[in-house]
CSV table of C-alpha atoms and ligand atoms in Angstrom, one decimal:
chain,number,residue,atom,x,y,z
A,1,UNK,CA,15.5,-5.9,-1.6
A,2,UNK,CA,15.0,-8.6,-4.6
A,3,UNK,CA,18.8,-9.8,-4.3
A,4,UNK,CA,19.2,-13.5,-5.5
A,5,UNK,CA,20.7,-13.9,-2.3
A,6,UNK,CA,18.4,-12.6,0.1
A,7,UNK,CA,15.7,-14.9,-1.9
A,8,UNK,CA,17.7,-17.5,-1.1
A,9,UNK,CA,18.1,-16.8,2.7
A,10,UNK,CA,14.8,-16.3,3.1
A,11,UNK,CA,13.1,-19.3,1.3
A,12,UNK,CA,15.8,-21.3,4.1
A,13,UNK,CA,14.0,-19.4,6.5
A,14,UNK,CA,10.7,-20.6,5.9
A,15,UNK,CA,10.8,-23.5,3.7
A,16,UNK,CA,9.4,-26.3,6.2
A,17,UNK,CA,6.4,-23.8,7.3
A,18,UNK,CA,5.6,-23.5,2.6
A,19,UNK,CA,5.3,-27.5,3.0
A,20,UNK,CA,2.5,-27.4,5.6
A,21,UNK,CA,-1.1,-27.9,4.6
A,22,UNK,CA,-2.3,-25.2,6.3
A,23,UNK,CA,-0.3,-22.4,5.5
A,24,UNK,CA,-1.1,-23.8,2.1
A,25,UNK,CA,-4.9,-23.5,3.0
A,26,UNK,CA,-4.2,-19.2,2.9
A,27,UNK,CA,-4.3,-19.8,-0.8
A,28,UNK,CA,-8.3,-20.6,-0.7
A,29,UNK,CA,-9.1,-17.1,1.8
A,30,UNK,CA,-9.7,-14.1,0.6
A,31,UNK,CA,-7.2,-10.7,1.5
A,32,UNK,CA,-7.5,-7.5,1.3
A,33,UNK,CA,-7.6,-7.3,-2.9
A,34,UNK,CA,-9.0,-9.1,-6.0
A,35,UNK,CA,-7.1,-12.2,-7.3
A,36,UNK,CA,-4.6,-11.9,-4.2
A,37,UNK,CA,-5.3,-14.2,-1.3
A,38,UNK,CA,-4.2,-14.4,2.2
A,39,UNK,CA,-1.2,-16.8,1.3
A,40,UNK,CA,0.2,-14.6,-1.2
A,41,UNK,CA,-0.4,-11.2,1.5
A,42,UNK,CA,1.9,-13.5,4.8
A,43,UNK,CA,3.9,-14.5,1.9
A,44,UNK,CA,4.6,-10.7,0.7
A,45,UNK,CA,4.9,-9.5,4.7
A,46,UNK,CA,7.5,-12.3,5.5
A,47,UNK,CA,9.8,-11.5,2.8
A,48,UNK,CA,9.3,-7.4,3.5
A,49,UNK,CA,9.9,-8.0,7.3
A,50,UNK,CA,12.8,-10.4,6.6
A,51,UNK,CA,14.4,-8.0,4.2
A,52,UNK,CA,13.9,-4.9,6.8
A,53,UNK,CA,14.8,-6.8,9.8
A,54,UNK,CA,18.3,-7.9,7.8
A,55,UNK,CA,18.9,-4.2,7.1
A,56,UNK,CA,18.3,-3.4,10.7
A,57,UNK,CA,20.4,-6.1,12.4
A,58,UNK,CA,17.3,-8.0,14.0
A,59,UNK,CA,16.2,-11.2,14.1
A,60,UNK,CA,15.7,-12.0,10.5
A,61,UNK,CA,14.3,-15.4,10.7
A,62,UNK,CA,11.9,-14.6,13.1
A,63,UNK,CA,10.4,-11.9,11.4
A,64,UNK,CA,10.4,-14.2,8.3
A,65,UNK,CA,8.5,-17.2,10.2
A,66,UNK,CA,6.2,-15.4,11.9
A,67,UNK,CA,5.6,-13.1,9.5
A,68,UNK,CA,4.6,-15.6,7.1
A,69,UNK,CA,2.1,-16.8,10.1
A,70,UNK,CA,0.6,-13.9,11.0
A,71,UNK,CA,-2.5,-14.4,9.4
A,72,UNK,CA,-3.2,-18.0,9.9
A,73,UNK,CA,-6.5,-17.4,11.0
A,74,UNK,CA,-8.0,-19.5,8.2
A,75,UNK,CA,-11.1,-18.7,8.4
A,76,UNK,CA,-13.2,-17.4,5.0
A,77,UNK,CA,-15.0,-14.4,6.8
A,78,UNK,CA,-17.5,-14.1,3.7
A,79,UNK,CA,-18.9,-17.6,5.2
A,80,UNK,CA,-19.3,-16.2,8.4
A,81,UNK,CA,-21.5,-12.9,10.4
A,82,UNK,CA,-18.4,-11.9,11.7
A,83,UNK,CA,-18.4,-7.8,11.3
A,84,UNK,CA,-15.5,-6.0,9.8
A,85,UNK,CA,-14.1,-4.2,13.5
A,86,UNK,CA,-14.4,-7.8,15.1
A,87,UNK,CA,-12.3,-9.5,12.5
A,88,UNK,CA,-9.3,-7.0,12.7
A,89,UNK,CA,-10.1,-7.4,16.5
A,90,UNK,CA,-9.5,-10.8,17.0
A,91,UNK,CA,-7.8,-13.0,14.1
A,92,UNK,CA,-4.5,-12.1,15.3
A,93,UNK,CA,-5.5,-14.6,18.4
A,94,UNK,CA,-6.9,-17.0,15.8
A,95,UNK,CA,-3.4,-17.1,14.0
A,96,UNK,CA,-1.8,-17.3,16.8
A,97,UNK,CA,-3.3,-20.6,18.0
A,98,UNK,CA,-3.1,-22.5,14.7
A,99,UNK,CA,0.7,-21.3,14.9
A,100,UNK,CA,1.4,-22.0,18.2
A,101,UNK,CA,2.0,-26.2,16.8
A,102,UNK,CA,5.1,-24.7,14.5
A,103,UNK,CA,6.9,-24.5,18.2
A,104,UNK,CA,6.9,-20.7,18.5
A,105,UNK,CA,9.1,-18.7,20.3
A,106,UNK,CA,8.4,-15.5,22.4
A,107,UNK,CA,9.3,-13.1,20.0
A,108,UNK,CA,7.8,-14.8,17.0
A,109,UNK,CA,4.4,-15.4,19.6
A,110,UNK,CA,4.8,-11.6,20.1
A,111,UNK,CA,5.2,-10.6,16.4
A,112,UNK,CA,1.7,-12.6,15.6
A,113,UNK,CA,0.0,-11.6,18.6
A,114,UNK,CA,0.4,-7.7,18.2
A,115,UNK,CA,0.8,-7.4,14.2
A,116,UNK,CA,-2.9,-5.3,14.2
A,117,UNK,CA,-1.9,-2.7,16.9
A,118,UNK,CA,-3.0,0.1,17.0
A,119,UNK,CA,-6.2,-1.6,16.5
A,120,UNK,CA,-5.8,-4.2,19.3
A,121,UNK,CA,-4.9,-0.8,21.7
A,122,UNK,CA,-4.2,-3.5,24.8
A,123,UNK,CA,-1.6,-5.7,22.5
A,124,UNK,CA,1.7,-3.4,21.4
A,125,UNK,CA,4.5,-4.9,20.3
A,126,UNK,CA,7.5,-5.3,22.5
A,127,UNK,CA,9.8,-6.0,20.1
A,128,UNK,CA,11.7,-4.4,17.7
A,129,UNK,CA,11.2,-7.2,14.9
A,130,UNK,CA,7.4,-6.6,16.2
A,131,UNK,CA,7.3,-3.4,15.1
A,132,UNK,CA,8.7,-3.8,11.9
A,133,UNK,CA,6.5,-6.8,11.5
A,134,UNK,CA,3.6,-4.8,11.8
A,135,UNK,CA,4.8,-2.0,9.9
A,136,UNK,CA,5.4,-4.6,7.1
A,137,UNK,CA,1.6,-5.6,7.1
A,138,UNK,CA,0.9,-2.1,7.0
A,139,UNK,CA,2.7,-1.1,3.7
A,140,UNK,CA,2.0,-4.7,2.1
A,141,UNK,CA,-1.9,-3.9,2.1
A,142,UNK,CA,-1.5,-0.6,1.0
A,143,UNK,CA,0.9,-2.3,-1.3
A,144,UNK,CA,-1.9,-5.2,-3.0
A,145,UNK,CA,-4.7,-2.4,-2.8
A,146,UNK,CA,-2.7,0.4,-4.9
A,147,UNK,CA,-1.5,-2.2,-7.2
A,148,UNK,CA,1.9,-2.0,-6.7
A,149,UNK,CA,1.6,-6.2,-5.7
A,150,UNK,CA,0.9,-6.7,-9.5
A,151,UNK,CA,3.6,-3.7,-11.1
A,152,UNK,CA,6.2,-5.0,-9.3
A,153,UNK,CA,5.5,-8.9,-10.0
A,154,UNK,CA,5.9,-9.4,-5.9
A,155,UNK,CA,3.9,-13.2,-6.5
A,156,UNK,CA,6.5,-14.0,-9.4
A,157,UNK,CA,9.5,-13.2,-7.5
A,158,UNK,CA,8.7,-14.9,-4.6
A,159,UNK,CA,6.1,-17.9,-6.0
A,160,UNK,CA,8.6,-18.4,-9.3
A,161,UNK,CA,6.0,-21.6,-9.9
A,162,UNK,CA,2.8,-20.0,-9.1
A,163,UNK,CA,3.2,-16.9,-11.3
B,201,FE2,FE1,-3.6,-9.6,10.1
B,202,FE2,FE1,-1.7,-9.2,7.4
């Protein structure tokens, strides 16, 4: 999965969307565990899905972009009233409307929109890359929670100058 050249591929993938000011703004919210923020969380689901959706024969790049968007909600939730429920409920809209300037496509619109089901019950992914998407956010937050995000260096691997 950590292949010099699937790094490579990848950081081609998504190398005009690290430049942007806000996707750079994830580094100031909170995610789902200490001293990892929501920049470092889209940044560890887009290289995941990318890397799945290369095994799988899907749309690599896709999964890459949106998966790095997914969570562009960027909103800090601890300045808000907004309960837990209602924030799972309805940032995957928020993201998807600060994304939408990047000049989405369907799919990558799709993979943003429907990353939370089963929570959002009425959104399921119709995609495959959706799916894996999702999947990818799924094992990435068990992933930062459980520590494995620190063991297995994810941050230096994929943010070499950051680490
Ligand atoms: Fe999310
Ligand atoms: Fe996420």
């Amino acid at each position: 999965m950590w292949s010099r050249r699937n790094l490579a591929d990848f950081r081609r993938c998504v190398a005009d969307l690290l430049q942007d000011a806000d996707v750079q703004r994830m580094h100031a919210i909170p995610q789902h565990a200490k001293g990892i923020d929501c920049f470092d969380h889209s940044l560890f689901v887009a290289y995941l899905s990318f890397s799945l959706c290369r095994r799988l024969g899907l749309d690599e790049r896709a999964a890459a972009r949106a998966g790095l968007l997914h969570d562009l909600y960027l909103c800090d939730w601890n300045q808000t009233t907004v309960g837990l429920f209602e924030r799972l409920v309805i940032h995957p809209g928020m993201a998807l409307r600060n994304a939408r300037r990047f000049g989405l496509s369907g799919l990558e619109e799709d993979i943003i929109r429907t990353h939370m089901w089963p929570v959002t019950l009425r959104d399921m992914p119709r995609h495959r890359e959706s799916w894996v998407v999702s999947l990818a956010d799924k094992l990435c937050t068990v992933g930062e929670v459980c520590a494995f995000y620190r063991l297995a260096r994810v941050r230096a691997r994929l943010q070499p100058e950051r680490a």
